[in-house]
GROMACS .gro file of C-alpha atoms in nm:
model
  333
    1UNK     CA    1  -0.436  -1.642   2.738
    2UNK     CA    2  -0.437  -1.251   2.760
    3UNK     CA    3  -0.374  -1.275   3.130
    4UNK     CA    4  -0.023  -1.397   3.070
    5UNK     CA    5   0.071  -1.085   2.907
    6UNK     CA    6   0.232  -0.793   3.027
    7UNK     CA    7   0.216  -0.501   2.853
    8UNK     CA    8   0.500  -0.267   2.942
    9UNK     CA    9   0.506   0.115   2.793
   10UNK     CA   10   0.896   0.226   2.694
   11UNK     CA   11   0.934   0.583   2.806
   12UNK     CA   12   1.303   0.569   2.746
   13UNK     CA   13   1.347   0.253   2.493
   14UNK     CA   14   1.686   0.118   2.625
   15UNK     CA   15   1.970  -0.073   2.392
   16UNK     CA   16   1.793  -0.415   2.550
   17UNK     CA   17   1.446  -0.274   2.479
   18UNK     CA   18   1.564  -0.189   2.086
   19UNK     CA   19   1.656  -0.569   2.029
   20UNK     CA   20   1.338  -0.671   2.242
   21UNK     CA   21   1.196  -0.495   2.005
   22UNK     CA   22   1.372  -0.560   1.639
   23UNK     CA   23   1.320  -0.945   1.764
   24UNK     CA   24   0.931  -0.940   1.725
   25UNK     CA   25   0.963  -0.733   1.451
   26UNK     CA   26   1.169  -0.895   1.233
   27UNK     CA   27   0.975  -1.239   1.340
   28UNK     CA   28   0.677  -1.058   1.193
   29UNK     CA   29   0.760  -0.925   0.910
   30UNK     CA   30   0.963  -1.305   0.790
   31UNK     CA   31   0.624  -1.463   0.823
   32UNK     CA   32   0.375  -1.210   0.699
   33UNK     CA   33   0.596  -1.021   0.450
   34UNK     CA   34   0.834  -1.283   0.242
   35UNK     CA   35   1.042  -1.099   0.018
   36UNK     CA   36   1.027  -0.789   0.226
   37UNK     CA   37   1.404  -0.729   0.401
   38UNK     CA   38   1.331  -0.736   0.742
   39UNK     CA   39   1.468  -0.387   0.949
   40UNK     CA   40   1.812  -0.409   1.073
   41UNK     CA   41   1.852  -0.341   1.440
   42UNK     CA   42   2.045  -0.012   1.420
   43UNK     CA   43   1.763   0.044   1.172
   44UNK     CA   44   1.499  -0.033   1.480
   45UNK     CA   45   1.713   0.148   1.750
   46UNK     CA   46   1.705   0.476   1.538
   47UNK     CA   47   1.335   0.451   1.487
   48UNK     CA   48   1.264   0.423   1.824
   49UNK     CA   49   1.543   0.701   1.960
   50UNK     CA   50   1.554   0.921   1.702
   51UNK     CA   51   1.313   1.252   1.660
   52UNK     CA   52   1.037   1.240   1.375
   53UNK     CA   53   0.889   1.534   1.192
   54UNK     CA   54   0.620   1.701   1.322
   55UNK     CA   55   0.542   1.413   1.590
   56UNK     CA   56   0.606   1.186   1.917
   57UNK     CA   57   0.564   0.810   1.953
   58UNK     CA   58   0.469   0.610   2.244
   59UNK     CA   59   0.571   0.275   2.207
   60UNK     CA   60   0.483   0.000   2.434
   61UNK     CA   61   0.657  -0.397   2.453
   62UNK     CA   62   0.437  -0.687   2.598
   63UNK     CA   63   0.598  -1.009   2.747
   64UNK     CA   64   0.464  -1.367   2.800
   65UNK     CA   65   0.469  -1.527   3.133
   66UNK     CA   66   0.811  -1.603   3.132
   67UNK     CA   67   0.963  -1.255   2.992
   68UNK     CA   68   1.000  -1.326   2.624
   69UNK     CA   69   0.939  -1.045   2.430
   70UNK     CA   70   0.571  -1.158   2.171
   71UNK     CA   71   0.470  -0.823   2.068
   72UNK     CA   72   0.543  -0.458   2.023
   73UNK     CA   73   0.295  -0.142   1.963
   74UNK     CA   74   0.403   0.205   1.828
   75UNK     CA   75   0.189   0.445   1.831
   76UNK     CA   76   0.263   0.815   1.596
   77UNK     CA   77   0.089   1.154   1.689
   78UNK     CA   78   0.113   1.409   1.432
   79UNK     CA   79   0.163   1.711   1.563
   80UNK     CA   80   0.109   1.962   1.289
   81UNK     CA   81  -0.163   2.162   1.201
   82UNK     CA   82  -0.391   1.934   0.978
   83UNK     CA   83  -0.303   1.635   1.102
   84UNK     CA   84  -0.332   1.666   1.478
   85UNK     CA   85  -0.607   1.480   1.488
   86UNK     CA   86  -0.470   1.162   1.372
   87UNK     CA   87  -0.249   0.854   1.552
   88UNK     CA   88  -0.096   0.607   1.306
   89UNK     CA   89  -0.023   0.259   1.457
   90UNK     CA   90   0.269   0.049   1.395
   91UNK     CA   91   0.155  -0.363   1.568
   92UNK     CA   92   0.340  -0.682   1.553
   93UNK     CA   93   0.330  -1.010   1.681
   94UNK     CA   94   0.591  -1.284   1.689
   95UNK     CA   95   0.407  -1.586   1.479
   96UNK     CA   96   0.558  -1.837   1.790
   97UNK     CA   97   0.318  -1.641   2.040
   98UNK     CA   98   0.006  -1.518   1.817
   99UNK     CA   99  -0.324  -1.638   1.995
  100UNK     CA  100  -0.247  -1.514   2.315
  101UNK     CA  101  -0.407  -1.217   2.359
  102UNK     CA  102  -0.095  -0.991   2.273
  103UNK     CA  103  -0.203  -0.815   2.006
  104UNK     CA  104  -0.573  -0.719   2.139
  105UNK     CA  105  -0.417  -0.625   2.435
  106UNK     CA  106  -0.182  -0.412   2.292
  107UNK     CA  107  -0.441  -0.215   2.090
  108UNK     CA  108  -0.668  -0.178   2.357
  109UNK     CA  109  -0.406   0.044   2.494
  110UNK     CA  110  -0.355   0.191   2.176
  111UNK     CA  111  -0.666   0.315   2.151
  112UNK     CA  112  -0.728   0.442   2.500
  113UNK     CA  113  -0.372   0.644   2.467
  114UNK     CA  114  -0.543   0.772   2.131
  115UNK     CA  115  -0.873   0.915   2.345
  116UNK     CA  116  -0.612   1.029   2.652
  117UNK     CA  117  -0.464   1.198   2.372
  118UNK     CA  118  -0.779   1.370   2.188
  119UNK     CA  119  -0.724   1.193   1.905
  120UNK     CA  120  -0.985   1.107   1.667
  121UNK     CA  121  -0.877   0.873   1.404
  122UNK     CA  122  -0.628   0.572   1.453
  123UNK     CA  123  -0.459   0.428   1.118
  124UNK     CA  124  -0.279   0.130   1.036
  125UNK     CA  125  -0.181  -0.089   0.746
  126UNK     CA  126  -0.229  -0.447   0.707
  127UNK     CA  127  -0.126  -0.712   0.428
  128UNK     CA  128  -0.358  -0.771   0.211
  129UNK     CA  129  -0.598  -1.119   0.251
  130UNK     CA  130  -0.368  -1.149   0.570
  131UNK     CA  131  -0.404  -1.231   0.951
  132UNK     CA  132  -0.360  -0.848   1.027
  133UNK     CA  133  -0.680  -0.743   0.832
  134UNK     CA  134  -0.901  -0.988   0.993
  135UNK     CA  135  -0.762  -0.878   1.347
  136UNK     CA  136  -0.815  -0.471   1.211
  137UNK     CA  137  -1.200  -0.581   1.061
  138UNK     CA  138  -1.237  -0.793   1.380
  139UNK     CA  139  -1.162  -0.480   1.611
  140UNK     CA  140  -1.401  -0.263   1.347
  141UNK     CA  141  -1.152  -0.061   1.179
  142UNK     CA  142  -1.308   0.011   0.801
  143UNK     CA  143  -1.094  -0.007   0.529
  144UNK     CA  144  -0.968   0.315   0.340
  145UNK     CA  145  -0.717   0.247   0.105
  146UNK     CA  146  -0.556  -0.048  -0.087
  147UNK     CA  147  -0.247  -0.008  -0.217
  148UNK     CA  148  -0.022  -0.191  -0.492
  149UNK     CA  149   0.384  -0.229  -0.355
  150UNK     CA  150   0.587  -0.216  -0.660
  151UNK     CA  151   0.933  -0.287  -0.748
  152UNK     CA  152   1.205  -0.242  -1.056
  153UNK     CA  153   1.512  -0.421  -1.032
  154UNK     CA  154   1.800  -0.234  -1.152
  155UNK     CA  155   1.957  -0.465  -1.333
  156UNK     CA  156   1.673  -0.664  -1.496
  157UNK     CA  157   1.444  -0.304  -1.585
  158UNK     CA  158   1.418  -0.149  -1.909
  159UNK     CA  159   1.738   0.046  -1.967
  160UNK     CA  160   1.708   0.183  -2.319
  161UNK     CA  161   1.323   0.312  -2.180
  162UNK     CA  162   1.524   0.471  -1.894
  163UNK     CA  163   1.744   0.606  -2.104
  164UNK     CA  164   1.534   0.782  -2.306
  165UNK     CA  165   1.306   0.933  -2.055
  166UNK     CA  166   1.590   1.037  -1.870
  167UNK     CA  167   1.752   1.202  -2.135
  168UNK     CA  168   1.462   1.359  -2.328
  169UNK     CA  169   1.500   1.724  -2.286
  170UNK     CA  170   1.211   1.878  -2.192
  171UNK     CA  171   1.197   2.219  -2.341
  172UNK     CA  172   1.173   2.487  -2.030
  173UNK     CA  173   1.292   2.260  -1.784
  174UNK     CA  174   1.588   2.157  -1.646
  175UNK     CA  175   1.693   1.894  -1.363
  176UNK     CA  176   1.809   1.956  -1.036
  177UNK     CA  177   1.954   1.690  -0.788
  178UNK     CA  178   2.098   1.705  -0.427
  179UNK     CA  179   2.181   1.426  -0.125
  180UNK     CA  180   2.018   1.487   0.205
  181UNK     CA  181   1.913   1.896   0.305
  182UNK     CA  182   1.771   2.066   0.032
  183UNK     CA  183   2.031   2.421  -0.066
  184UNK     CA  184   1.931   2.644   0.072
  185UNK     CA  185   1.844   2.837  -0.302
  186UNK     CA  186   1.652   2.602  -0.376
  187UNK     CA  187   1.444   2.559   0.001
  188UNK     CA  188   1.157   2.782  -0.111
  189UNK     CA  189   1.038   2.667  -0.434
  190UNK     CA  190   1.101   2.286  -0.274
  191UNK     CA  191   0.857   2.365  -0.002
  192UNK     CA  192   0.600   2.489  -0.275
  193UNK     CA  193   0.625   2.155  -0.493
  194UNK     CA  194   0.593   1.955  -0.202
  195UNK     CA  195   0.253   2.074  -0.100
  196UNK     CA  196   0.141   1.919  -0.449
  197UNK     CA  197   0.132   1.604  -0.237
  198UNK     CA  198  -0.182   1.678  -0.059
  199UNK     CA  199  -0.388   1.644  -0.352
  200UNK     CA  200  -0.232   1.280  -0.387
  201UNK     CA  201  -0.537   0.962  -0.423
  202UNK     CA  202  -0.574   0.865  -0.113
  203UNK     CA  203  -0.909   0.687  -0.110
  204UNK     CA  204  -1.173   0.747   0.187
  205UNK     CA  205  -0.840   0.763   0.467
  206UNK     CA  206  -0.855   1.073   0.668
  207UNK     CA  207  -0.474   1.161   0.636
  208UNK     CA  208  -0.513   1.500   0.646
  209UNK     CA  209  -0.289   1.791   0.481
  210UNK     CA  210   0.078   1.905   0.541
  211UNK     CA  211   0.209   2.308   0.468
  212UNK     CA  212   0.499   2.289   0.406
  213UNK     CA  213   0.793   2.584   0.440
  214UNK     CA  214   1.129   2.600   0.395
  215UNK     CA  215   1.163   2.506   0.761
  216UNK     CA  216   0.980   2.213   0.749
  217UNK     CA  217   1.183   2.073   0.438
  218UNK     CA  218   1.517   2.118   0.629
  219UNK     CA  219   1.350   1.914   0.942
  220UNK     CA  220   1.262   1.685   0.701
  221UNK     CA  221   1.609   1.599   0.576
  222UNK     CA  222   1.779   1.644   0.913
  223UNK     CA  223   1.509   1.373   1.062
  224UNK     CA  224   1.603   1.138   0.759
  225UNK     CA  225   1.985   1.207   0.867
  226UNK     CA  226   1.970   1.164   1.223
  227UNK     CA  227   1.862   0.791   1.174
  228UNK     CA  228   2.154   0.693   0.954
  229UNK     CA  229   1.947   0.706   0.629
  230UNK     CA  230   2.047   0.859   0.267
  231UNK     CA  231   1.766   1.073   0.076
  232UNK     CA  232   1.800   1.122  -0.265
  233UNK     CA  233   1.609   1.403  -0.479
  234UNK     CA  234   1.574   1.481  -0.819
  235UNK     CA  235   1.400   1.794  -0.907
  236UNK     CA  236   1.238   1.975  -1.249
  237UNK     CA  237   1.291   2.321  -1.222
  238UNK     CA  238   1.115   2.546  -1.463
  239UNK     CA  239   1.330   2.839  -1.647
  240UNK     CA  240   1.137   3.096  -1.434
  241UNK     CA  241   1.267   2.930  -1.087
  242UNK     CA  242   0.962   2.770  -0.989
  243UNK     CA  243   1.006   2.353  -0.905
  244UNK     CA  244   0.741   2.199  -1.132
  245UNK     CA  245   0.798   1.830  -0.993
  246UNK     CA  246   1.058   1.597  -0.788
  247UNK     CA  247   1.080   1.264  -0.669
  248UNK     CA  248   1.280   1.144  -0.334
  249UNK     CA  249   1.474   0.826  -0.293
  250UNK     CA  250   1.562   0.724   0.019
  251UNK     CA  251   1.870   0.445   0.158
  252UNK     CA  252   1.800   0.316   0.450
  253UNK     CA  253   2.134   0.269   0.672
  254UNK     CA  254   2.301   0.443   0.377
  255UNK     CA  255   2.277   0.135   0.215
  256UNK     CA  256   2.167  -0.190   0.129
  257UNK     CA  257   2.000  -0.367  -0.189
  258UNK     CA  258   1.656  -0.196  -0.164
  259UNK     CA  259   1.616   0.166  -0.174
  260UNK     CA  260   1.230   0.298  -0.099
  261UNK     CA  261   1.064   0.517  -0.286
  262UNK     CA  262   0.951   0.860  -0.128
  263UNK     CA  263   0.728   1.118  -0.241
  264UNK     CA  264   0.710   1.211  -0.626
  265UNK     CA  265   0.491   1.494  -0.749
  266UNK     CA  266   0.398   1.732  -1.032
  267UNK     CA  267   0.282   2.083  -0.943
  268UNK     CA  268  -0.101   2.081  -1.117
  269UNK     CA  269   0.068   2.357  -1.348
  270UNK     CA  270   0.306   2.165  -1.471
  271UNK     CA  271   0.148   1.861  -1.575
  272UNK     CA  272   0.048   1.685  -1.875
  273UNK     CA  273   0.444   1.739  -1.982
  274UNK     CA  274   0.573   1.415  -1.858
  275UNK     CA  275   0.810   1.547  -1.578
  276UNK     CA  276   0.715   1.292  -1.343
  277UNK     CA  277   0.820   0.998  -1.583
  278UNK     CA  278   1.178   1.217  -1.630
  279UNK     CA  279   1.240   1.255  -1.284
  280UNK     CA  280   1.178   0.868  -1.211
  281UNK     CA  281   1.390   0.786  -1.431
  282UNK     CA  282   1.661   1.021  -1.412
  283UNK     CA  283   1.670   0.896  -1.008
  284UNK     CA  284   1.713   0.548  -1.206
  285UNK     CA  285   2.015   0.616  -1.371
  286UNK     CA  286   2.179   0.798  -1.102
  287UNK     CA  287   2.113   0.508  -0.855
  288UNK     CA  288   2.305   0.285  -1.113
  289UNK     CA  289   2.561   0.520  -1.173
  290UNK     CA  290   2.655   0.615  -0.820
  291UNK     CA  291   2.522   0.364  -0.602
  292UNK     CA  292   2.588   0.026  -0.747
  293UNK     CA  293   2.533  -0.164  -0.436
  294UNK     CA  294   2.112  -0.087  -0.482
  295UNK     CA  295   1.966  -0.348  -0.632
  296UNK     CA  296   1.593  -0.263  -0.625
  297UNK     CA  297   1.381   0.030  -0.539
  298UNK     CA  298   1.008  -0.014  -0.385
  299UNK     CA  299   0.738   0.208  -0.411
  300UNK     CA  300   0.386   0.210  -0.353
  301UNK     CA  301   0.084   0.369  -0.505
  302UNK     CA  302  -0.288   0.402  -0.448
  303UNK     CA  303  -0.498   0.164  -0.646
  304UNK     CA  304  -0.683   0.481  -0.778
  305UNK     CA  305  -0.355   0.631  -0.863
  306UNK     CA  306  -0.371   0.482  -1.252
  307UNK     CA  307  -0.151   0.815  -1.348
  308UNK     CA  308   0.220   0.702  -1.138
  309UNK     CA  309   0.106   0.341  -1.183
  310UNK     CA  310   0.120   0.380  -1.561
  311UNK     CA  311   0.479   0.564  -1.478
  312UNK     CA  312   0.615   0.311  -1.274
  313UNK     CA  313   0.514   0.048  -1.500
  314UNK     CA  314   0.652   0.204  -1.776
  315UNK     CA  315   0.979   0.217  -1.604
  316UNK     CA  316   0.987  -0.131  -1.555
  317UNK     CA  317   0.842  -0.126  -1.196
  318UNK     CA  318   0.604  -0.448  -1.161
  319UNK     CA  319   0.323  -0.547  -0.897
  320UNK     CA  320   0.467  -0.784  -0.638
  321UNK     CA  321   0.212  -0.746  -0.310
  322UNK     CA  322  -0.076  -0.519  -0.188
  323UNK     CA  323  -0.142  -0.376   0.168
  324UNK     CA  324  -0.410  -0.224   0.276
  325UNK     CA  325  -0.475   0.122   0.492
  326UNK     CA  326  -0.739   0.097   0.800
  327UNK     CA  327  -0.885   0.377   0.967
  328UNK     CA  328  -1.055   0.353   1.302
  329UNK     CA  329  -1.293   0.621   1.455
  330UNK     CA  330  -1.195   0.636   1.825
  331UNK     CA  331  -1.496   0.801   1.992
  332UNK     CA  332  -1.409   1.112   2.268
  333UNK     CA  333  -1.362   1.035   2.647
   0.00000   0.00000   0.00000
């Protein structure tokens, strides 16, 4: 019963607090997620030690009777303009110790840090048909979004399609790539492309909108760097020096078989000239050229989002699971 655990908030997460931690998680994600490579702990340890963009985390680790770690809560608050009303929860339970109150007593907390903190909408994302939506309908979170999780292997996709988007010119246009920061000549017009990712389907979730700078972009990479992962960019720059669209590839560790897909976006004045299909699949061939130790890349899109589903598909990418985005309304104090 929930009187048996103790939840514990981890103002400074310790080395023994990090595998406390990458236990449940990893527990979790084996039973609710097969097929889905579990984090590694460095992986875990960065994420909770490491700075994020334009946000804190509180993150809190609840114990059974006897001191075995069942479940973990993080808890995101955006910080920038836009978005500071907004907390996005991260919730798992270990499948061994589900049933005991853990995860209800976790989010309770949750949600009274959210109101402590004057925020107004709490998000989280669930498995589709899964144990985690009932418990986020059963706590009266609505749901917002669905989403489709995609993936192309590398070595079983289309490579003559690949290689022709990727190497159809497209007249006024040329490509641009870089690992990690963004040059610096090339800051400005990446900061401009990248707001093209508020207008991005996103159903009836309250996300809010980013404005981004040159700044910001440079935090951006620097954040992905500090925790030990790779990010990967292609861009389409236009002859005039505007970026008309990019897409961002990101290894986590540096490594490993599955790379995740980032943002990729057109510029509304550039599209309807397939740049986002070139871009894909120009990051396609370089990952096989220079990083043959990726075996897969995963993206996800919005169920509304028929345009970069039709994309992905056509480069091979195919449906494997669907998740779903919850939004709660957490009343004032």
């Amino acid at each position: 019963m929930s009187e048996h655990v103790h939840v514990v908030p981890l103002h400074r997460v310790s080395v023994t607090d990090a595998a406390a931690w990458h236990q449940v998680v990893a527990a979790s994600v084996a039973h609710d997620l097969p097929g889905v490579p579990p984090p590694g702990p460095g992986q875990v340890h960065a994420q909770l030690t490491k700075p994020t963009l334009d946000s804190s985390r509180l993150t809190w680790l609840a114990t059974g009777a006897d001191g075995v770690p069942v479940a973990v809560a993080g808890l995101r608050l955006f910080a920038s303009q836009g978005r500071d009303h907004l907390a996005e929860l991260e919730l798992h339970v270990d499948p061994a110790h589900r049933r005991l109150g853990a995860g209800s007593r976790l989010l309770s907390t949750v949600v009274a840090a959210c109101r402590t903190e004057g925020r107004r909408s709490l998000i989280v994302e669930a498995p589709a048909d899964s144990p985690g939506e009932a418990f986020c309908e059963r706590w009266g979170f609505r749901r917002a979004l669905s989403l489709h999780h995609l993936l192309l292997h590398l070595d079983r996709g289309d490579e003559a399609a690949v290689i022709t988007a990727a190497g159809t010119e497209r007249p006024g246009y040329r490509l641009a790539g870089w690992t990690g920061t963004v040059p610096d000549g090339l800051a400005d017009a990446f900061a401009a492309a990248k707001n093209a990712m508020n207008d991005m389907p996103m159903g009836e979730l309250d996300y809010g909108s980013v404005a981004w700078d040159a700044d910001r972009v440079r935090a951006m990479g620097k954040v992905i760097a500090d925790r030990g992962d790779v990010l990967l960019t292609l861009a389409a720059v236009h002859d005039d020096g505007t970026m008309a669209g990019y897409t961002e590839v990101v290894l986590p560790g540096g490594s490993g078989p599955r790379a995740q897909q980032y943002d990729t976006a057109v510029v509304p004045a550039h599209r309807g000239h397939g740049l986002g299909l070139w871009v894909k699949a120009a990051m396609v061939r370089r990952l096989r050229a220079a990083y043959p130790g990726v075996a897969e890349i995963e993206t996800d899109n919005a169920e509304d989002n028929v345009h970069m589903l039709a994309v992905n598909r056509a480069l091979g990418f195919r449906s494997y699971r669907r998740t779903r985005e919850f939004q709660l309304d957490v009343p004032a104090i």
